[in-house]
Coordinates of C-alpha atoms in Angstrom, one line a residue:
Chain A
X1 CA -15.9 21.9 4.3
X2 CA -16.8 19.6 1.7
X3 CA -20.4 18.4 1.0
X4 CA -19.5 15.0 1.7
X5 CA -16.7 12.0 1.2
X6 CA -16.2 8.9 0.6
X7 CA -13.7 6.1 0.6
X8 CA -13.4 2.2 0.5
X9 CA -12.0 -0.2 2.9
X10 CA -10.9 -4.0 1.9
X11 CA -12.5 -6.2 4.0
X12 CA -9.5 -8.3 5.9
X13 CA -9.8 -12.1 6.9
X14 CA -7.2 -12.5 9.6
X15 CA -5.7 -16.4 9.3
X16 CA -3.4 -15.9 12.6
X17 CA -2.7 -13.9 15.1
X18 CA -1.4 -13.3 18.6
X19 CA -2.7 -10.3 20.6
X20 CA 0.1 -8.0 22.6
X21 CA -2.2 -6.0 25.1
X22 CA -0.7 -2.1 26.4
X23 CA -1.8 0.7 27.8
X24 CA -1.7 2.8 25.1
X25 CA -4.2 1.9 22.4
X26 CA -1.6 3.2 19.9
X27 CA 1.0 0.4 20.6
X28 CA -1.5 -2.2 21.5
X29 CA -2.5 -4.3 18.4
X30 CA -2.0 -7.9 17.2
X31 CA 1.3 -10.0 15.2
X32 CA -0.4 -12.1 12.5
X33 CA -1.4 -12.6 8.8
X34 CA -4.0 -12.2 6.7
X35 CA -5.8 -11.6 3.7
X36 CA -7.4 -7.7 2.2
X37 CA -10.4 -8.5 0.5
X38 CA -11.8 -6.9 -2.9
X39 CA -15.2 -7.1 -1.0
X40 CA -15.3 -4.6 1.4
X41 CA -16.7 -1.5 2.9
X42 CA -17.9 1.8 1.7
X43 CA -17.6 5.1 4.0
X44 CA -20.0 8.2 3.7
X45 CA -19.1 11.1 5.9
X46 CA -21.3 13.9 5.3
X47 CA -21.1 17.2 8.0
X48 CA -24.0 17.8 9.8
X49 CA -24.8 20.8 11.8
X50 CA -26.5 19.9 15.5
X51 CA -27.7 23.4 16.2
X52 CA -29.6 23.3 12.5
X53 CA -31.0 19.8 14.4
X54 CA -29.2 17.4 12.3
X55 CA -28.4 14.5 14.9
X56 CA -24.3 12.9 14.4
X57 CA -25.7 9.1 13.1
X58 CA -24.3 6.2 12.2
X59 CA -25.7 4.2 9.4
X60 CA -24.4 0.6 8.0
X61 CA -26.4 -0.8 5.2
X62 CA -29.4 1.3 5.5
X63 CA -29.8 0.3 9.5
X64 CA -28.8 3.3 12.2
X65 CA -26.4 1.6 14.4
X66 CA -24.1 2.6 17.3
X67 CA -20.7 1.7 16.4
X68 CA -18.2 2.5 18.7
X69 CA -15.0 2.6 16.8
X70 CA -16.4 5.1 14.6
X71 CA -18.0 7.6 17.1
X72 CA -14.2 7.6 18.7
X73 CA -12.9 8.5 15.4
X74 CA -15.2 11.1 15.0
X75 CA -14.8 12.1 18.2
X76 CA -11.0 12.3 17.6
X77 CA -11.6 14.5 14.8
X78 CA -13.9 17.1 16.6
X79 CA -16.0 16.4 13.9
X80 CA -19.8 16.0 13.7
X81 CA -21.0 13.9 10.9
X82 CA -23.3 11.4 9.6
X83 CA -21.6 8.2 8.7
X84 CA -23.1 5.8 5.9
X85 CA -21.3 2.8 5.2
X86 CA -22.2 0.1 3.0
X87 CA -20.8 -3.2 3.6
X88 CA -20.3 -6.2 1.4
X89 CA -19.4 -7.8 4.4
X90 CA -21.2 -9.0 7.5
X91 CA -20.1 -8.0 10.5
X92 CA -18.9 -10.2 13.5
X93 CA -18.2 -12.8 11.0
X94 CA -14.1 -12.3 10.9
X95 CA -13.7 -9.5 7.9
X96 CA -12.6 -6.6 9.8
X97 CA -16.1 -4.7 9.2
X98 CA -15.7 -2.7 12.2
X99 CA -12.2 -1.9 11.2
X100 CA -13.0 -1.0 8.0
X101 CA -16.0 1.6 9.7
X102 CA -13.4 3.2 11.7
X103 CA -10.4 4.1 8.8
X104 CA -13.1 4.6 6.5
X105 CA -14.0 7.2 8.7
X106 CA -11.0 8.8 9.4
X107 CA -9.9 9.2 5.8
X108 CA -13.7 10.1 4.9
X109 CA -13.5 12.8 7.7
X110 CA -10.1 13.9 7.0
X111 CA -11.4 14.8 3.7
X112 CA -14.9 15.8 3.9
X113 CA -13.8 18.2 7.0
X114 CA -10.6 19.4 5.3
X115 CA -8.7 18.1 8.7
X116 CA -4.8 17.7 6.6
X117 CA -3.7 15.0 9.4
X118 CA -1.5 12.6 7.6
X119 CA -2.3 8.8 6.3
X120 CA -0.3 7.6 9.4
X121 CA -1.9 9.7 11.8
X122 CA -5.5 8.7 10.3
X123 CA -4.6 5.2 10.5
X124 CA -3.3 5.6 13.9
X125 CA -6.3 7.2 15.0
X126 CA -8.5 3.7 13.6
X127 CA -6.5 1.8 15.0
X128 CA -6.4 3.2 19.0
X129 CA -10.6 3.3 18.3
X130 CA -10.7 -0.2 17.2
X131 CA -8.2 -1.5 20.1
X132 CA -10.3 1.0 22.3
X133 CA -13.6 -0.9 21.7
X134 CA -12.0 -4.2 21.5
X135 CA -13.5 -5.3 18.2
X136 CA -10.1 -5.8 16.7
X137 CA -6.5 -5.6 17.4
X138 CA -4.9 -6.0 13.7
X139 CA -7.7 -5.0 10.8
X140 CA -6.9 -1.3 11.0
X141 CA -3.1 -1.4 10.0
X142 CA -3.5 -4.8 7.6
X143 CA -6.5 -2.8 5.7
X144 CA -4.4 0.6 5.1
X145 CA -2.0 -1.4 3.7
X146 CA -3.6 -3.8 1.6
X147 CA -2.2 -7.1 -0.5
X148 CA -1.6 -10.1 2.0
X149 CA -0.1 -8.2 5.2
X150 CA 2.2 -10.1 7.6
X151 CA 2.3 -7.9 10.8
X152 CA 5.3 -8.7 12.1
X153 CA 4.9 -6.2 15.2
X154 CA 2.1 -4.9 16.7
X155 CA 0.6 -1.5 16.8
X156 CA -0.2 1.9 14.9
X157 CA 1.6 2.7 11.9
X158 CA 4.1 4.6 14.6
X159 CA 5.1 1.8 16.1
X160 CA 4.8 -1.8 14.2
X161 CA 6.1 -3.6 11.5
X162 CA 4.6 -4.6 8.4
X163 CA 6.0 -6.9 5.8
X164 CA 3.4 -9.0 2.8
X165 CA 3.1 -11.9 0.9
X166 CA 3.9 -10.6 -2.8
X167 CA 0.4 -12.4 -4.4
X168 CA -2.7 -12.6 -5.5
X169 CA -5.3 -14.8 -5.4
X170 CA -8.8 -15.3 -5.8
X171 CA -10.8 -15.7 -2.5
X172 CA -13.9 -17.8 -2.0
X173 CA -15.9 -17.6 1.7
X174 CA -18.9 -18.8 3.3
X175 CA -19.8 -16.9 7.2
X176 CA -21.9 -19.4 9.3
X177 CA -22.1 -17.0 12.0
X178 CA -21.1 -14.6 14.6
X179 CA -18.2 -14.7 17.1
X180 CA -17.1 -12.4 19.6
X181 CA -13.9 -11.0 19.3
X182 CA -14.2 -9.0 22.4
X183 CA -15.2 -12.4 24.6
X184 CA -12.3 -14.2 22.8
X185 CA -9.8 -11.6 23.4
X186 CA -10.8 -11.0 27.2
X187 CA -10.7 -14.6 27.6
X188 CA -7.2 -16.4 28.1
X189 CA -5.1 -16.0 25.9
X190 CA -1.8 -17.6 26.7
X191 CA -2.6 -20.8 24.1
X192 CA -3.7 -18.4 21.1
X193 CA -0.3 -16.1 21.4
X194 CA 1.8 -19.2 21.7
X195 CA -0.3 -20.6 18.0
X196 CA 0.0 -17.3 16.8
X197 CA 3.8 -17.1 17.1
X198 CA 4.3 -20.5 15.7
X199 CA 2.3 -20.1 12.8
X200 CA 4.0 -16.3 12.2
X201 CA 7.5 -17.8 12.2
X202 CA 6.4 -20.5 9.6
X203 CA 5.4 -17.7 7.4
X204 CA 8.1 -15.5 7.9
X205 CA 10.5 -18.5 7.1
X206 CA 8.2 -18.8 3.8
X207 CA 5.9 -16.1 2.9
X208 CA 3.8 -17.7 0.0
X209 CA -0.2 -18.1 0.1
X210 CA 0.4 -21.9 1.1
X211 CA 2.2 -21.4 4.3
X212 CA -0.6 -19.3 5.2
X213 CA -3.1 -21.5 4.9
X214 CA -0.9 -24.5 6.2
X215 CA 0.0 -22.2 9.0
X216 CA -3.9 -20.0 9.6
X217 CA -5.1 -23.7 9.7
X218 CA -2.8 -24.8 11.7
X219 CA -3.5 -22.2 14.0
X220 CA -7.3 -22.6 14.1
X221 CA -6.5 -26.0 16.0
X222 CA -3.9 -25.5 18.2
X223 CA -6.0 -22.0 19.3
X224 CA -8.5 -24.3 20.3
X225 CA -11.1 -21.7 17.9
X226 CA -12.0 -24.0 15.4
X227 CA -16.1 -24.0 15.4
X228 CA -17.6 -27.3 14.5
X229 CA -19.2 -25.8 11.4
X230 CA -15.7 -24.2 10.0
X231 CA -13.8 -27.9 10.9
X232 CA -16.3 -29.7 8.8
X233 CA -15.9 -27.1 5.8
X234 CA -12.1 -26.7 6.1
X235 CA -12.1 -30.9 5.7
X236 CA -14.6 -30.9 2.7
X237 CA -11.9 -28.2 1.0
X238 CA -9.3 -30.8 1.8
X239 CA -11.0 -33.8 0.8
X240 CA -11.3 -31.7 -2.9
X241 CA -8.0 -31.1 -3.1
X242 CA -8.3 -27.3 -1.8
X243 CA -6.6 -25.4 0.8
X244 CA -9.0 -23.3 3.3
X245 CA -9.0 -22.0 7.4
X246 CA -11.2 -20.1 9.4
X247 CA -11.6 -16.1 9.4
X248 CA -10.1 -14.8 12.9
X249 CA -12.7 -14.4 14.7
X250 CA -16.0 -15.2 12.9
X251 CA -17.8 -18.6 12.2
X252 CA -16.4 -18.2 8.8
X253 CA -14.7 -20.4 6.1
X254 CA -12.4 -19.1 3.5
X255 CA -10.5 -20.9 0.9
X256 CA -8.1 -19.9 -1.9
X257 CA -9.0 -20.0 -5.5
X258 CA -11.8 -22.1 -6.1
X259 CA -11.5 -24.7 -3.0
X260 CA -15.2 -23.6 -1.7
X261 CA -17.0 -24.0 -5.0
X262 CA -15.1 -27.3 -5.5
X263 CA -16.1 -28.7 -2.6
X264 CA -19.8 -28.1 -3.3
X265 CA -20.4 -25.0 -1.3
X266 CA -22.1 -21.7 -2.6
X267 CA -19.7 -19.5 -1.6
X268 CA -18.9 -15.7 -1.7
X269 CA -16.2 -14.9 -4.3
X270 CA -13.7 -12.1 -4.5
X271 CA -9.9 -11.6 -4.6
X272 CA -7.4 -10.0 -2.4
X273 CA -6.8 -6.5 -3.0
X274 CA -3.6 -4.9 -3.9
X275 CA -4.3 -1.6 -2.5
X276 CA -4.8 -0.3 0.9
X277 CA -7.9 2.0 2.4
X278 CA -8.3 4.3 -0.2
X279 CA -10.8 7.8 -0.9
X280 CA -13.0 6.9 -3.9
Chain B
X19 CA 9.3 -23.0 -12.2
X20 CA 6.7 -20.5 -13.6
X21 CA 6.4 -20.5 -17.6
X22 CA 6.6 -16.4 -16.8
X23 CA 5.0 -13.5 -14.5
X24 CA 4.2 -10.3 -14.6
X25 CA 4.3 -7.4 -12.3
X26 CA 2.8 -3.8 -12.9
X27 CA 4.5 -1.0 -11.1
X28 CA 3.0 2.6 -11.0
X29 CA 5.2 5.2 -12.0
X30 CA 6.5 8.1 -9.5
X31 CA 7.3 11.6 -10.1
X32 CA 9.6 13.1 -6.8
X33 CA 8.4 16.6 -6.4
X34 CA 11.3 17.5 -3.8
X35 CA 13.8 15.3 -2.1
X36 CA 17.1 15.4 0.5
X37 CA 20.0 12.8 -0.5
X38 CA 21.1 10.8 2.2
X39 CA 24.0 8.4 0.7
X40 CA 25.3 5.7 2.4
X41 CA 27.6 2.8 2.0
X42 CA 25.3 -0.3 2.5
X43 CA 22.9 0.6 -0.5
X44 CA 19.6 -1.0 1.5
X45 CA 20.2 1.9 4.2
X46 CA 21.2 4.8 1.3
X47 CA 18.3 6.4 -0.4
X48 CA 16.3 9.8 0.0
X49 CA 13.8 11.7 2.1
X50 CA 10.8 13.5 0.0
X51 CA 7.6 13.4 -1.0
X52 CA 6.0 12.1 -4.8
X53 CA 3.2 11.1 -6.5
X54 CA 2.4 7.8 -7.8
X55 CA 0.5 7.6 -11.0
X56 CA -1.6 5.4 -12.6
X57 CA 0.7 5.5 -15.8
X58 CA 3.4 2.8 -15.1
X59 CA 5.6 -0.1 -16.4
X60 CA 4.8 -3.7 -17.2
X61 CA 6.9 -5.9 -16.7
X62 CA 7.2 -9.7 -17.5
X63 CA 10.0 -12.1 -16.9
X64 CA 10.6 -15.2 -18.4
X65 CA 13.2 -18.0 -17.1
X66 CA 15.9 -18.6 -19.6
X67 CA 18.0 -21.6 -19.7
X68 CA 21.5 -20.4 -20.7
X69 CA 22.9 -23.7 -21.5
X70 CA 20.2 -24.1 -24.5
X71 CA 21.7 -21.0 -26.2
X72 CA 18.8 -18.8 -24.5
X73 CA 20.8 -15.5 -23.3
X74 CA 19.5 -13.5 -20.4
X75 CA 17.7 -10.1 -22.1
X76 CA 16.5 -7.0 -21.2
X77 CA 13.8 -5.4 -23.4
X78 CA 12.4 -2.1 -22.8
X79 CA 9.4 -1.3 -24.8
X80 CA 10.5 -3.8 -27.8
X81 CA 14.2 -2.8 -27.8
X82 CA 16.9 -4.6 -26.0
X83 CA 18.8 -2.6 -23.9
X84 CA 21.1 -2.6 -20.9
X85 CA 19.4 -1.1 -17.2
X86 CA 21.8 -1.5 -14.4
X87 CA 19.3 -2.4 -11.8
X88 CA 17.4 -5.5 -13.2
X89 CA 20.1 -7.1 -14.3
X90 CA 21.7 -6.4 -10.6
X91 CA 18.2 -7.6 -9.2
X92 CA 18.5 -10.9 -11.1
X93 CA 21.9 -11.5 -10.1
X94 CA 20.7 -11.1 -6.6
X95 CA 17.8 -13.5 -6.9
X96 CA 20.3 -16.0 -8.4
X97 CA 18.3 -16.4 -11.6
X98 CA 18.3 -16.1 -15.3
X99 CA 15.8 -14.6 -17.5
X100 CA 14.5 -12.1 -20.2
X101 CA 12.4 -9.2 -19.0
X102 CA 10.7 -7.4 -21.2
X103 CA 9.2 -4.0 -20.2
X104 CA 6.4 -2.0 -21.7
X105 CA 6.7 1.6 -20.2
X106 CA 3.3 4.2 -20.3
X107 CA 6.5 6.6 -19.5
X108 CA 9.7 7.5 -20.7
X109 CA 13.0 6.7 -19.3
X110 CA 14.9 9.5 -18.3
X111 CA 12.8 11.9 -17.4
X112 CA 11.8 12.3 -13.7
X113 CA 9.2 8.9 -13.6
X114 CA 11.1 6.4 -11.9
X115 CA 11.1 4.1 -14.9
X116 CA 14.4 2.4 -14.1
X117 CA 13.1 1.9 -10.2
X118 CA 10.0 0.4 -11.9
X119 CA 12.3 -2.3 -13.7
X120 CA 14.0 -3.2 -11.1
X121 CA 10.8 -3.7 -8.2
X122 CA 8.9 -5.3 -11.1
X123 CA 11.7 -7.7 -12.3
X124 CA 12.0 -8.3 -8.6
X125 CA 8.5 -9.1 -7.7
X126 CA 7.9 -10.9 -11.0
X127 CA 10.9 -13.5 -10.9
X128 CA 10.1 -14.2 -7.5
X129 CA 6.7 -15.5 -8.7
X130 CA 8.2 -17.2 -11.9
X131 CA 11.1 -19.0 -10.1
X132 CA 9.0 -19.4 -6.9
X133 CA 11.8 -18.1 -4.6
X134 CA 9.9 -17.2 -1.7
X135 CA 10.9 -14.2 -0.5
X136 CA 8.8 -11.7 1.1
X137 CA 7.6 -7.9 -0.2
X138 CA 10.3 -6.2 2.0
X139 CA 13.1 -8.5 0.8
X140 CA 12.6 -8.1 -3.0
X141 CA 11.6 -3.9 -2.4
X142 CA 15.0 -3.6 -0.4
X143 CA 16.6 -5.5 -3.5
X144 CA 15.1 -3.4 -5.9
X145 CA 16.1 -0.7 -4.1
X146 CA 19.6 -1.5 -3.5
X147 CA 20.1 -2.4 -7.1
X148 CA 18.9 0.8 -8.3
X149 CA 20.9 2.4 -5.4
X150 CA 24.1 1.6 -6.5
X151 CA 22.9 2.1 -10.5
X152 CA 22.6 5.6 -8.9
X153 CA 19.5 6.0 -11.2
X154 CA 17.3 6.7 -8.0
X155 CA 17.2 7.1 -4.3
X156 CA 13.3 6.9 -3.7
X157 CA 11.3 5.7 -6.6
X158 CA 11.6 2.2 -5.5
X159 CA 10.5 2.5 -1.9
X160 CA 7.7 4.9 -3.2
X161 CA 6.6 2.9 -6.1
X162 CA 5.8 -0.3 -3.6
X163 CA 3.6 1.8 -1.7
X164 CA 1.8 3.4 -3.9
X165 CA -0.7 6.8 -3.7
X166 CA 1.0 9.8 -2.8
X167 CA 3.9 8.9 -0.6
X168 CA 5.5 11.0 2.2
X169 CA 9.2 9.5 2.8
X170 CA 10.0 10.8 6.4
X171 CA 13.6 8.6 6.5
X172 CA 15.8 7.6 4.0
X173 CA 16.6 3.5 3.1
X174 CA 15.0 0.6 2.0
X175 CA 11.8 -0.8 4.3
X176 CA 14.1 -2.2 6.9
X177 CA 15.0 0.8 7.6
X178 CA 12.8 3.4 6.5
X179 CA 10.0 5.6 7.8
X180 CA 7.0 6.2 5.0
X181 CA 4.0 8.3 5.5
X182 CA 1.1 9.3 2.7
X183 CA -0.9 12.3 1.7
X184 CA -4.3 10.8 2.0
X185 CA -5.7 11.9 -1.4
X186 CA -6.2 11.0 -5.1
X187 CA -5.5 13.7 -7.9
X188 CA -5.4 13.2 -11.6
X189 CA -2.4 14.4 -12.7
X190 CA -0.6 16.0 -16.4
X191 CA 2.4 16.2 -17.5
X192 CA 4.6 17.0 -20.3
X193 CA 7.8 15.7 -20.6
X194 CA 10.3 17.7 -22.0
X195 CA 13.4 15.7 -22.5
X196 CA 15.6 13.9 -20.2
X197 CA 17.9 14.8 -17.0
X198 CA 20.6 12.5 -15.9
X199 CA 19.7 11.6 -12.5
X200 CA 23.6 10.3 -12.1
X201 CA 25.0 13.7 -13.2
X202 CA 22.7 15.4 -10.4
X203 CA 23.8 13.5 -7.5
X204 CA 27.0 12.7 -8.0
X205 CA 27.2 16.6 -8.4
X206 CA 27.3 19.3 -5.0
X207 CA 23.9 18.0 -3.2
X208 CA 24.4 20.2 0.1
X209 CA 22.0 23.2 -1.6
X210 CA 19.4 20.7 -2.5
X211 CA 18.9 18.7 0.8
X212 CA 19.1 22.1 2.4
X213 CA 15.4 22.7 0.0
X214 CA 14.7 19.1 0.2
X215 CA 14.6 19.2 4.3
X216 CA 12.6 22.4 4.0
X217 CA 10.3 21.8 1.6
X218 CA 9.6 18.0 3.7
X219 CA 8.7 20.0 6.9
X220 CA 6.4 22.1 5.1
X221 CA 4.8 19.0 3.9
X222 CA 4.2 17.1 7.2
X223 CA 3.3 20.0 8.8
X224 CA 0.3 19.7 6.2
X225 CA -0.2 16.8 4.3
X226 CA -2.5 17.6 1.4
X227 CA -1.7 17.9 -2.6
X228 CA -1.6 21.9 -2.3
X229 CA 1.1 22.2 0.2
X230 CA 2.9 19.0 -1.9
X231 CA 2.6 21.0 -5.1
X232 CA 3.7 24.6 -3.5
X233 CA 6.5 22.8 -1.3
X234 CA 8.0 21.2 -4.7
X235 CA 7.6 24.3 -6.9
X236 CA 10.3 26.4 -3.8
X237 CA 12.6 23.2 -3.8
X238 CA 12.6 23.4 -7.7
X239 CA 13.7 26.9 -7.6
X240 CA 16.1 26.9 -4.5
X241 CA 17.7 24.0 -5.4
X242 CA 18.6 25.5 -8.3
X243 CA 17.2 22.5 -11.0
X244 CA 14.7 24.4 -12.8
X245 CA 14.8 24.3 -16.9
X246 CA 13.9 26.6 -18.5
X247 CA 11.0 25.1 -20.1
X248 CA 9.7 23.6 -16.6
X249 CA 9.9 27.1 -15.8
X250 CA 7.8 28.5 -18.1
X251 CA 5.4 25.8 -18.3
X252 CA 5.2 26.0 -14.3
X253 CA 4.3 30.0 -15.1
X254 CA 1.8 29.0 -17.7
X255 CA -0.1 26.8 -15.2
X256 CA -0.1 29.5 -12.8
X257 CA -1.3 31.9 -15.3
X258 CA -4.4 29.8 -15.5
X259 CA -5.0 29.6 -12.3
X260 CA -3.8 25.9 -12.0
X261 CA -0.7 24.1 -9.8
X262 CA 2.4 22.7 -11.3
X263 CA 5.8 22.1 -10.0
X264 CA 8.9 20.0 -12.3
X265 CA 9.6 16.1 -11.8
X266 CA 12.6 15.5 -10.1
X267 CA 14.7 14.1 -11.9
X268 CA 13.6 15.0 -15.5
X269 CA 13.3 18.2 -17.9
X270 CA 8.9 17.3 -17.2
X271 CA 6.5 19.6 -16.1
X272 CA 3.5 17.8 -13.7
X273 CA 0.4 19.4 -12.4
X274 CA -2.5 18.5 -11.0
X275 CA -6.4 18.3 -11.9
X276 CA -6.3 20.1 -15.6
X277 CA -3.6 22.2 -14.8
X278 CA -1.4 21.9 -18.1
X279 CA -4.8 21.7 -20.3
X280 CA -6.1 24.8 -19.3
X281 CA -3.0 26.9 -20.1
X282 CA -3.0 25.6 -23.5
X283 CA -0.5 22.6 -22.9
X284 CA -1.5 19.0 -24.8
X285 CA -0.4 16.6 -21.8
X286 CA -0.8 13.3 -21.3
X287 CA -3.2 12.2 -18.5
X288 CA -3.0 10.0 -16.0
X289 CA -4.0 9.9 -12.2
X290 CA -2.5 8.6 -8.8
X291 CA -2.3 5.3 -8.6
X292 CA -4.2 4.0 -5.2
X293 CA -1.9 0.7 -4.5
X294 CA 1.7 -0.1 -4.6
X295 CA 3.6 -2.3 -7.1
X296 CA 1.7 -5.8 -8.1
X297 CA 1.8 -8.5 -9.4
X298 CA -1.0 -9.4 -12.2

């Protein structure tokens, strides 16, 4: 056993998405596209011994927290541990934080607790957590992979498809707010898988950064998600020229290059990342 | 049209593989497991017109030169340009250099002619051209991955099943002189997929770097493609205590953490390489 590990997670910024429910947490998951983030999420997992009276904990950004993702992973594992992430994101606000916890986790655990299960099996594992606890259907797979990931079928590494957009760009946001994935996801549906798939096959026919926004924004509408704060921002972009959409599912803004700045906001900057989930 | 790009692809030592030929090149290739390393090639293509006495050129590392695969990459992408490499690694001996040309040259002239394809389309052209070169059967797949790449089934990502050890390593190596990785596979393979098959299920029964290294080091021997000089550098290592197995398919000696150093070796140095093939 290892004193401790740790490894980084890209944030993701999901543009579209459909969800495809089943009973196995595995194969459940989302089709969409989106965007891994440079800012992201660091994973701690240090052992701790209960009987020596060392509580499992979970911390994120100095703040214990109950996350449920990440006590399933653990739990997966057999392991008992004490979890310190540090975020650059904030969670609820669309980046995949949760997500992030969860593979962080497995890979930190993996390591720190000498566990040899394979990157597909760790991945799987985050994924089934995250679908578990409903706070994502599609971050898990898009953030082991990294780049601009199209998920062309849903589920664990096992089961779905991935294919990317071959770029890089730089990546300007601004989060207004929370939104619930788990009320969105439990809520109807039928309108957001039928946006989702339309905006999938218009990137599919023409994988480039443009068609993703065209399409994420496109999306954002039709999906009937758009808040009032993200519609006003995404029309300021536009009105400078710029190209931006809203982060699925958080009252967040994000635009390509410098669309944000241009458009008089103060936003976060960063890039997309070309790597995937990765131990430091 | 792009004035130029430029794509950076990791290099990739195979530590064991299985051939699996067959006669659509995107569904040929090998099963296996490698490492990629930080240590890679540049590479940067610029559109030519041929009818203003510009000829289509292929320059590796300031010399021009002729590599089957990117010229069979740009003939598939319909386009005409000079691509000038700058390899960290020489061609030849067990690095995946000529899979390098043709994934970056693919990923690179997408972006400079703005063609629009997706990652899996240009990796499974890449692959295909190098394929039918016969100057590799896994770099490419491997190489647009990235980290330490598990290939469970053979073929370009269409077809394809990839898994990962979930670790980082620095890694040495000495390279020796070349192999011909033509000469090797158009020779009797049924003795080295026999190791190659072996040597895989030793591996995903336990993905970690030690059972990679010891698993490659038994398909070196039983497949009977051990130099001499890997050989006794591989016994050197040992000597001190460290872990080194050959680069399949090149007279080089690879081994991880200070392996080579510490028996006495001067290697270079380099490390794996966390993300797959990008563009800069």
């Amino acid at each position: 056993m290892r004193e401790e590990a740790t490894a980084f997670v890209p944030g993701h910024v999901t543009g579209f998405f459909s969800a495809h429910p089943h009973e196995d947490p595995t194969k459940a998951g989302s089709r969409g596209a989106g965007l891994t983030l440079t800012d992201g999420v660091e994973v701690t997992v240090r052992p701790v011994s209960e009987s020596a009276d060392e509580p499992p904990t979970i911390v994120l950004d100095g703040e214990e927290t109950a996350v449920e993702p990440v006590a399933t992973v653990l739990e997966a594992l057999g392991v008992s541990a004490r979890v310190e992430a540090d975020a650059d994101l904030p969670l609820g606000a669309g980046f995949g934080v949760s997500g992030a916890m969860a593979l962080g986790t497995a890979l930190a655990a993996n390591r720190a607790f000498d566990r040899k299960l394979s990157q597909n099996e760790l991945v799987t594992i985050a994924h089934g957590a995250e679908v578990r606890a409903e706070t994502g259907l599609g971050d898990v797979v898009a953030q082991a992979q990294g780049g601009v990931p199209i998920r062309l079928e849903p589920g664990g590494p096992q089961v779905n498809e991935l294919d990317a957009i071959p770029a890089r760009a730089r990546v300007e946001y601004v989060a207004f707010g929370e939104l619930s994935t788990a009320a969105v996801l439990s809520g109807d549906t039928d309108r957001l898988t039928e946006a989702g798939t339309t905006a999938l096959s218009r990137v599919v026919e023409e994988p480039t950064l443009l068609s993703f926004v065209y399409a994420s924004r496109a999306f954002a509408r039709e999906a009937g998600l758009l808040t009032d704060r993200v519609a006003a921002a995404i029309e300021d972009v536009a009105d400078a020229g710029g190209q931006a959409s809203m982060a699925m599912l958080g009252d967040t803004v994000f635009a390509l290059g410098t669309g944000l700045s241009d458009a008089g906001y103060d936003p976060a900057v960063c890039a997309t990342h070309p790597a995937g989930a990765m131990l430091r």
